[in-house]
GROMACS .gro file of C-alpha atoms in nm:
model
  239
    1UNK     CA    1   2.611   7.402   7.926
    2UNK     CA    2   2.970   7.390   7.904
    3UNK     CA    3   3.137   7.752   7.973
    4UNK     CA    4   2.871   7.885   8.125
    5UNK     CA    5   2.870   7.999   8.490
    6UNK     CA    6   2.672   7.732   8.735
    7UNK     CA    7   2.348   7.863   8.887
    8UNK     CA    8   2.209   7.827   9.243
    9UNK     CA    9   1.838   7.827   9.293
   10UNK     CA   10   1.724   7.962   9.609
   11UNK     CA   11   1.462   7.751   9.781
   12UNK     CA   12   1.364   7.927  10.117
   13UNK     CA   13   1.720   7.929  10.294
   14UNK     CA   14   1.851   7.636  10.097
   15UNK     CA   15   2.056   7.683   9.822
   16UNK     CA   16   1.983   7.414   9.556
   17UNK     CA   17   2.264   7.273   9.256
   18UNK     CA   18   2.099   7.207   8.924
   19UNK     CA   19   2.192   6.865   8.836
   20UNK     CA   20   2.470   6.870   8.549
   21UNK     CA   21   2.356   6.649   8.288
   22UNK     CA   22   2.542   6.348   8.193
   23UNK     CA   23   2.707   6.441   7.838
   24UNK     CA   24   2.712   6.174   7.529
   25UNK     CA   25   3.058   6.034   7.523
   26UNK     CA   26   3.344   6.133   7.255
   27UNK     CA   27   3.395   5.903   7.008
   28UNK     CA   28   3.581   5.881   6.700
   29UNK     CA   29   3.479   5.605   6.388
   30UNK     CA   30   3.713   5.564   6.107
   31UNK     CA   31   3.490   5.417   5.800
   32UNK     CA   32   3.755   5.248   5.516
   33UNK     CA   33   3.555   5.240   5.139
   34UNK     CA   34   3.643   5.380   4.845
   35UNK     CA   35   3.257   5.393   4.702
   36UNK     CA   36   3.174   5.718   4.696
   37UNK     CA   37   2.784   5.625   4.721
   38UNK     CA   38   2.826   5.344   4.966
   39UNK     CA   39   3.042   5.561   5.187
   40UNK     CA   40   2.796   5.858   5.192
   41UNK     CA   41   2.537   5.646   5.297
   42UNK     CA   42   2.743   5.498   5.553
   43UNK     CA   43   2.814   5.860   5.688
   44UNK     CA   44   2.506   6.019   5.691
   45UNK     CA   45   2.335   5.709   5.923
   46UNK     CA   46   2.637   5.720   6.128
   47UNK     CA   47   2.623   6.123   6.202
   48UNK     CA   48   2.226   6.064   6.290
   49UNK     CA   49   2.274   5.772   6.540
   50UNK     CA   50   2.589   5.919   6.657
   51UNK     CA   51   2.612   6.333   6.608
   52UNK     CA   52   2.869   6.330   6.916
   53UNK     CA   53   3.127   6.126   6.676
   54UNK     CA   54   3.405   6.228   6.494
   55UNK     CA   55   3.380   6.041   6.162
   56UNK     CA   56   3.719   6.019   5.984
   57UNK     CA   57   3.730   5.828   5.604
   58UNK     CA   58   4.001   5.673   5.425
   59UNK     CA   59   3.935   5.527   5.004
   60UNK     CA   60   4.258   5.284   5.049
   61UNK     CA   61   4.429   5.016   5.328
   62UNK     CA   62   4.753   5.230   5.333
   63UNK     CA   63   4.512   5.571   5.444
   64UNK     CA   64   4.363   5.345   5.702
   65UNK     CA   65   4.631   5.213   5.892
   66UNK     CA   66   4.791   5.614   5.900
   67UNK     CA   67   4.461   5.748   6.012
   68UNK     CA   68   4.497   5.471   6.309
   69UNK     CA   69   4.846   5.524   6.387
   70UNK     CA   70   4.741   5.898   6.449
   71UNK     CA   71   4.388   5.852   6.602
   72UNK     CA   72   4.375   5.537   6.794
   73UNK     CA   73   3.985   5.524   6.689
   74UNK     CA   74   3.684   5.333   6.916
   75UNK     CA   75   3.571   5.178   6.578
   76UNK     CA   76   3.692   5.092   6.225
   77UNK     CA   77   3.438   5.012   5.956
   78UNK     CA   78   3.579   4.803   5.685
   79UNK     CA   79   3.479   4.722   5.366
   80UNK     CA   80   3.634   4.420   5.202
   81UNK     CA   81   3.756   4.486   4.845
   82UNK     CA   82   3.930   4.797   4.820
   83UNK     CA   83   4.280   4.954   4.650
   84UNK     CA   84   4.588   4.937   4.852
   85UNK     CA   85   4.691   5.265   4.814
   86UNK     CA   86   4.597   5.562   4.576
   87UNK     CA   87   4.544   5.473   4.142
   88UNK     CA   88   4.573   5.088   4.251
   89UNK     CA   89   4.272   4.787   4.164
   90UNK     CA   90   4.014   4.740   4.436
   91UNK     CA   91   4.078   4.420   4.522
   92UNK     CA   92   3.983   4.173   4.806
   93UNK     CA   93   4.339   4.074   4.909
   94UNK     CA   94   4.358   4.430   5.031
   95UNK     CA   95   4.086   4.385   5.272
   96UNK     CA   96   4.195   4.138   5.389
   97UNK     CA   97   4.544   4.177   5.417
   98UNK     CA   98   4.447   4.504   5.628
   99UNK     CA   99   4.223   4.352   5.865
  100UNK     CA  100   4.504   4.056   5.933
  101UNK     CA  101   4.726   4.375   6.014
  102UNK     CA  102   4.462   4.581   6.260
  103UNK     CA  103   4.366   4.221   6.470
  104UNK     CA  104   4.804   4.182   6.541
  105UNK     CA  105   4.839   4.523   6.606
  106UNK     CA  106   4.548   4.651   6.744
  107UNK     CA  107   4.409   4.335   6.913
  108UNK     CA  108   4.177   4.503   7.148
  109UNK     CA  109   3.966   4.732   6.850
  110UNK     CA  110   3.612   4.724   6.804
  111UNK     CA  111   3.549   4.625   6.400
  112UNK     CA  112   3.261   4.620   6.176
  113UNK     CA  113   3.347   4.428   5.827
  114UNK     CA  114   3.083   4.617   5.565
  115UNK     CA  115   3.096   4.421   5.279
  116UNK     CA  116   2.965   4.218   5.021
  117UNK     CA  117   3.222   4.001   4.993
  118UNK     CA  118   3.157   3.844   5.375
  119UNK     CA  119   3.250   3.467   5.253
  120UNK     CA  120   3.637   3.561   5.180
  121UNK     CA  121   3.623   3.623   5.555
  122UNK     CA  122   3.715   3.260   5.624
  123UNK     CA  123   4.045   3.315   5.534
  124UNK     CA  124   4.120   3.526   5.874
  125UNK     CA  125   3.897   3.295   6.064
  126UNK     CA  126   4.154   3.216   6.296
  127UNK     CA  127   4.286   3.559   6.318
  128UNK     CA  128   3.904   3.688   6.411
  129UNK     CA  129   3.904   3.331   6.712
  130UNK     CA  130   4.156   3.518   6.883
  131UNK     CA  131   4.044   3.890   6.893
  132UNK     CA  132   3.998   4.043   7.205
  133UNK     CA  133   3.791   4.333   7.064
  134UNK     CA  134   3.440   4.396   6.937
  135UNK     CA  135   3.401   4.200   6.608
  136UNK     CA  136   3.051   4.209   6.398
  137UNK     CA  137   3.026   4.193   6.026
  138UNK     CA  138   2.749   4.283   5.765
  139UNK     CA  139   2.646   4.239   5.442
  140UNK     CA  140   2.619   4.555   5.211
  141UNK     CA  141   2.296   4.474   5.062
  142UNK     CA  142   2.098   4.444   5.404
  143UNK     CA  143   1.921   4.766   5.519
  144UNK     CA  144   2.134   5.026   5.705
  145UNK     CA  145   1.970   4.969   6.043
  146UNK     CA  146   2.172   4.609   6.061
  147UNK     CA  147   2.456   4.822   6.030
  148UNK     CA  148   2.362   5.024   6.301
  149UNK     CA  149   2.285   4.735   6.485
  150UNK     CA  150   2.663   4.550   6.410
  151UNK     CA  151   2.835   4.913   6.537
  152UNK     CA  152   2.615   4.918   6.861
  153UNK     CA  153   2.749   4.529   6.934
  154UNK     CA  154   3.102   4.605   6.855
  155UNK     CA  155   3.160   4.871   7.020
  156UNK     CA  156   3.021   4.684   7.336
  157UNK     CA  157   3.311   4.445   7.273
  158UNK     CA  158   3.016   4.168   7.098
  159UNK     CA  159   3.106   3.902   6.811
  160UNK     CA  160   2.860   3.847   6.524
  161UNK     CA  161   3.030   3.599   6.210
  162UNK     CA  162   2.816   3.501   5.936
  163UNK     CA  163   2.723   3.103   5.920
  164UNK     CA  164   2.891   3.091   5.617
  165UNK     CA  165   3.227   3.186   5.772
  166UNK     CA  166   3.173   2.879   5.991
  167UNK     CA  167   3.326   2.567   5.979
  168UNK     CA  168   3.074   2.381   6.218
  169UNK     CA  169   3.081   2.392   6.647
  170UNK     CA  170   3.494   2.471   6.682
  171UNK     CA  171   3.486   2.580   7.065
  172UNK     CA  172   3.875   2.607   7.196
  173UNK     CA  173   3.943   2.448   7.520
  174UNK     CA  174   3.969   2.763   7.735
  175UNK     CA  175   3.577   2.853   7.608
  176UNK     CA  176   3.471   2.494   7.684
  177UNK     CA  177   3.600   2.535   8.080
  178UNK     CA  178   3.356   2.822   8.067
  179UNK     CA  179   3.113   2.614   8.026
  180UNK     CA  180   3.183   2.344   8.209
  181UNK     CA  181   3.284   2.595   8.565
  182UNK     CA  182   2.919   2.815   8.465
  183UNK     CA  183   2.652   2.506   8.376
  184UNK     CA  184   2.819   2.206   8.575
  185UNK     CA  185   2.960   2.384   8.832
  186UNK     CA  186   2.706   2.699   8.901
  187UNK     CA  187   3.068   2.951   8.916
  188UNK     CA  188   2.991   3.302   8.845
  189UNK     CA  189   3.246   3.489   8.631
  190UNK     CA  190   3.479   3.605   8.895
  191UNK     CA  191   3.494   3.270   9.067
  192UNK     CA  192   3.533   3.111   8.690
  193UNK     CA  193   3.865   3.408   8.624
  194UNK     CA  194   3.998   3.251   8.920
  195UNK     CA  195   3.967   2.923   8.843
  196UNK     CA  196   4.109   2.937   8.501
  197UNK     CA  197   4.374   3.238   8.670
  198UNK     CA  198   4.286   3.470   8.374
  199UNK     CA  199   4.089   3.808   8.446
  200UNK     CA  200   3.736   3.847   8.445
  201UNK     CA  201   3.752   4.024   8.112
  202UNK     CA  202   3.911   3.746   7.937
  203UNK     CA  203   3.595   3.538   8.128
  204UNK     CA  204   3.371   3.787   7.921
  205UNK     CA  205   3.570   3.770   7.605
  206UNK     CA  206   3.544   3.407   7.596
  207UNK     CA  207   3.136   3.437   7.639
  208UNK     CA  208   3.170   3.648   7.313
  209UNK     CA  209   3.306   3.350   7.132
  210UNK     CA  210   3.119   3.082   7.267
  211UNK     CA  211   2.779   3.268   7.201
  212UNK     CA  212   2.913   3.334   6.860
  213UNK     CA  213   2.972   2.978   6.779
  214UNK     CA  214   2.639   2.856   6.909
  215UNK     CA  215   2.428   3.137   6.743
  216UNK     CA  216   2.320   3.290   7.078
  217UNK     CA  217   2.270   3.676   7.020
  218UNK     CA  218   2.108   3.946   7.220
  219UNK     CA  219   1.751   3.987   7.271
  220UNK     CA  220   1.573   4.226   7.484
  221UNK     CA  221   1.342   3.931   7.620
  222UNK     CA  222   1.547   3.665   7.683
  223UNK     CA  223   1.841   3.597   7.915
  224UNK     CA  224   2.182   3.551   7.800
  225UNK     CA  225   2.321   3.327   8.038
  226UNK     CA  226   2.005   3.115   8.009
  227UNK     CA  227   1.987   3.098   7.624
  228UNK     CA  228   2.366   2.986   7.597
  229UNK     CA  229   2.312   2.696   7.850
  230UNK     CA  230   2.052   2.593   7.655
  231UNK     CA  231   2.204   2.583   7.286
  232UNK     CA  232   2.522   2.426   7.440
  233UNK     CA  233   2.322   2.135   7.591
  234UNK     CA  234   2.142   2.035   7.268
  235UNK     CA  235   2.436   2.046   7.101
  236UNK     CA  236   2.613   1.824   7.357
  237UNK     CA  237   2.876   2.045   7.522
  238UNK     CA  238   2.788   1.958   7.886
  239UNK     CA  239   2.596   1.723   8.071
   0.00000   0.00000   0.00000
């Protein structure tokens, strides 16, 4: 345990290290709502599934975007409608207007949109195309382990959009060379980066976007790489 003075266990004339166990990294989650009862909720599943988090809340858009100017966090949690700052009308257009803001300033955090109002999200659907970080969203009246589910892929960098957000197969050209170099070409992602002269985590990023497009999620049985092929053939990407 931290502070403590490390012991050595004798073992004949060896002198044996305990192992130091690996400790649960620090993070800190910023959750935006001004529900009271949806927020508590939020909270109390987030503290159980992460009890190593700090958890900071803000009720309006103008308390979130302090709270990240002074925190930096690993994850926001959004809702959609909300007030723009304190004694103002929840509204959508405050949402949305602060998510705009955190994807051109922050373009590299990890979101999770918690709302009910997931449709209005079309309206940023470029914005949410050219994030670089972790962007899942989920609807307020599905059971809290979705929610759960939605942090765990964002904060591993992971896109999730709801069908209804999208405007049929709209694959830039940058994510259809990924393609083409992986499933015509056999490249792995480092040879693909230096094909396209971009880094292997913009390789990755794009993967995030394709499979997002094409409906391709993770699954504990089945292979990624395999499943994306796949969809992208029947829908006539490549060859």
């Amino acid at each position: 345990m931290d502070g403590l003075p490390k012991l050595t266990m004798l073992c004949g004339n060896e002198s044996i290290m305990p192992q130091t166990l690996p400790q649960p990294e620090k993070r800190t989650f910023l959750v935006v709502d001004d529900h009271a009862m949806v927020l508590g909720g939020t909270l109390n599943i987030l503290k159980q599934e992460y009890p190593e988090a700090d958890i900071l809340t803000a009720p309006t858009a103008q308390a979130a975007l302090e709270q990240i100017a002074q925190t930096t966090p690993d994850l926001v949690i959004v809702d959609l409608v909300m007030p723009e700052t304190i004694g103002e009308t929840a509204q959508a257009n405050s949402g949305l207007q602060l998510l705009k803001t955190l994807m051109e300033q922050y373009p590299s955090l990890n979101i999770v949109v918690q709302s009910a109002h997931v449709r209005t999200l079309v309206w940023l659907k470029p914005s949410i195309d050219n994030h670089m970080g972790g962007f899942t969203v989920v609807d307020k009246s599905q059971p809290m382990k979705d929610l759960l589910a939605m942090v765990d892929w964002a904060l591993h960098e992971r896109i999730y959009t709801p069908r209804e957000i999208r405007n049929g197969l709209q694959l830039k050209p940058a994510w259809m060379q990924v393609l083409q170099f992986a499933f015509q070409e056999s490249l792995q992602d480092t040879a693909i980066a230096k094909r396209m002269n971009v880094s292997e985590r913009t390789v990755q990023y794009y993967w995030t976007k394709i499979r997002d497009v094409l409906e391709v999620y993770p699954d504990d049985d089945k292979n990624l790489r395999i499943q994306t092929e796949v969809r992208a053939r029947e829908e006539g990407l490549i060859d």
